[in-house]
Coordinates of C-alpha atoms in Angstrom, one line a residue:
X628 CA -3.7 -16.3 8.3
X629 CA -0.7 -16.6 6.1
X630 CA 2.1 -13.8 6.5
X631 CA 2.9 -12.5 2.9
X632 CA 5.9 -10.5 2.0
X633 CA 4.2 -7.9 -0.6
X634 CA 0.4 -8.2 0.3
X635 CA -0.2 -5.5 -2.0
X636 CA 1.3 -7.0 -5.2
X637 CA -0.8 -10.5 -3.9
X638 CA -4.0 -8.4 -3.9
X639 CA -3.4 -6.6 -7.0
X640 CA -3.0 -10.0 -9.6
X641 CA -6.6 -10.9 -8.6
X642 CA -8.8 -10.6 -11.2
X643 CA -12.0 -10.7 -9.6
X644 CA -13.3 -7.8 -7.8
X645 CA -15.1 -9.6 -5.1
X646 CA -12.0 -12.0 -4.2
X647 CA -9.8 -8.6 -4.4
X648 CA -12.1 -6.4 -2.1
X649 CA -12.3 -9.5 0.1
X650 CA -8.5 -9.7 0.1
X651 CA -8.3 -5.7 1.2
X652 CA -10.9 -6.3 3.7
X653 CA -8.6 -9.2 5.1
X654 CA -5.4 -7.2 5.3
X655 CA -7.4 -3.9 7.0
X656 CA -8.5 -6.3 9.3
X657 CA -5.9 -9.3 10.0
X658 CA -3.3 -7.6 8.3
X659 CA -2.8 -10.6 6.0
X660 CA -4.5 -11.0 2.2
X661 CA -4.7 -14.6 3.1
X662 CA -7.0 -16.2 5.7
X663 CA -7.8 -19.8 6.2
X664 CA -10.4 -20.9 8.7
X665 CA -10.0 -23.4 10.9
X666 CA -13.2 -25.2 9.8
X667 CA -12.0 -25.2 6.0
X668 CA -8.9 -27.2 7.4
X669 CA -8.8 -31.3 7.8
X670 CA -8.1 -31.3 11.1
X671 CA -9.5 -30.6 14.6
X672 CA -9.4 -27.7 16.5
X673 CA -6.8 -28.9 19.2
X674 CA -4.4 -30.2 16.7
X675 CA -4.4 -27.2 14.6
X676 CA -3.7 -25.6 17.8
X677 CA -1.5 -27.3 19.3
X678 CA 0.6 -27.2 15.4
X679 CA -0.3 -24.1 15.3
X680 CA 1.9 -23.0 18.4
X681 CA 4.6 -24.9 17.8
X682 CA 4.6 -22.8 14.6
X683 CA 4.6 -19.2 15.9
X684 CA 7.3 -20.6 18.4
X685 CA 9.5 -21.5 15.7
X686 CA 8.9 -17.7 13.5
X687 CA 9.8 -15.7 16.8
X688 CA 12.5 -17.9 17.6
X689 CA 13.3 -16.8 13.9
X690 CA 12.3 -13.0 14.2
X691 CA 14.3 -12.7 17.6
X692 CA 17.9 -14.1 16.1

């Protein structure tokens, strides 16, 4: 999932209906427009995790300041 700052605005420039409903279903759901899976990625599950947490560690070290 990638955090956007005006999901809305993202959502509304698409100019295809089924990548724009998609993008609405995302953010009901995830609360982001943008989801990646892990399996679209190069990479293997425990290093995408293990990157993955040192990443969210970093943004609530960020958020908390």
């Amino acid at each position: 999932m990638i955090i956007t700052k005006n999901p809305e605005a993202y959502i509304s420039r698409q100019k295809g209906v089924l990548k724009r409903k998609t993008m609405q279903l995302n953010y009901k759901s995830y609360g982001s427009p943008i989801c990646i899976s892990a399996n679209a990625l190069q990479t293997n599950f425990d290093s995408l995790y293990q990157n993955g947490n040192g990443a969210i560690q970093i943004i609530i070290k960020e958020v908390v300041k």
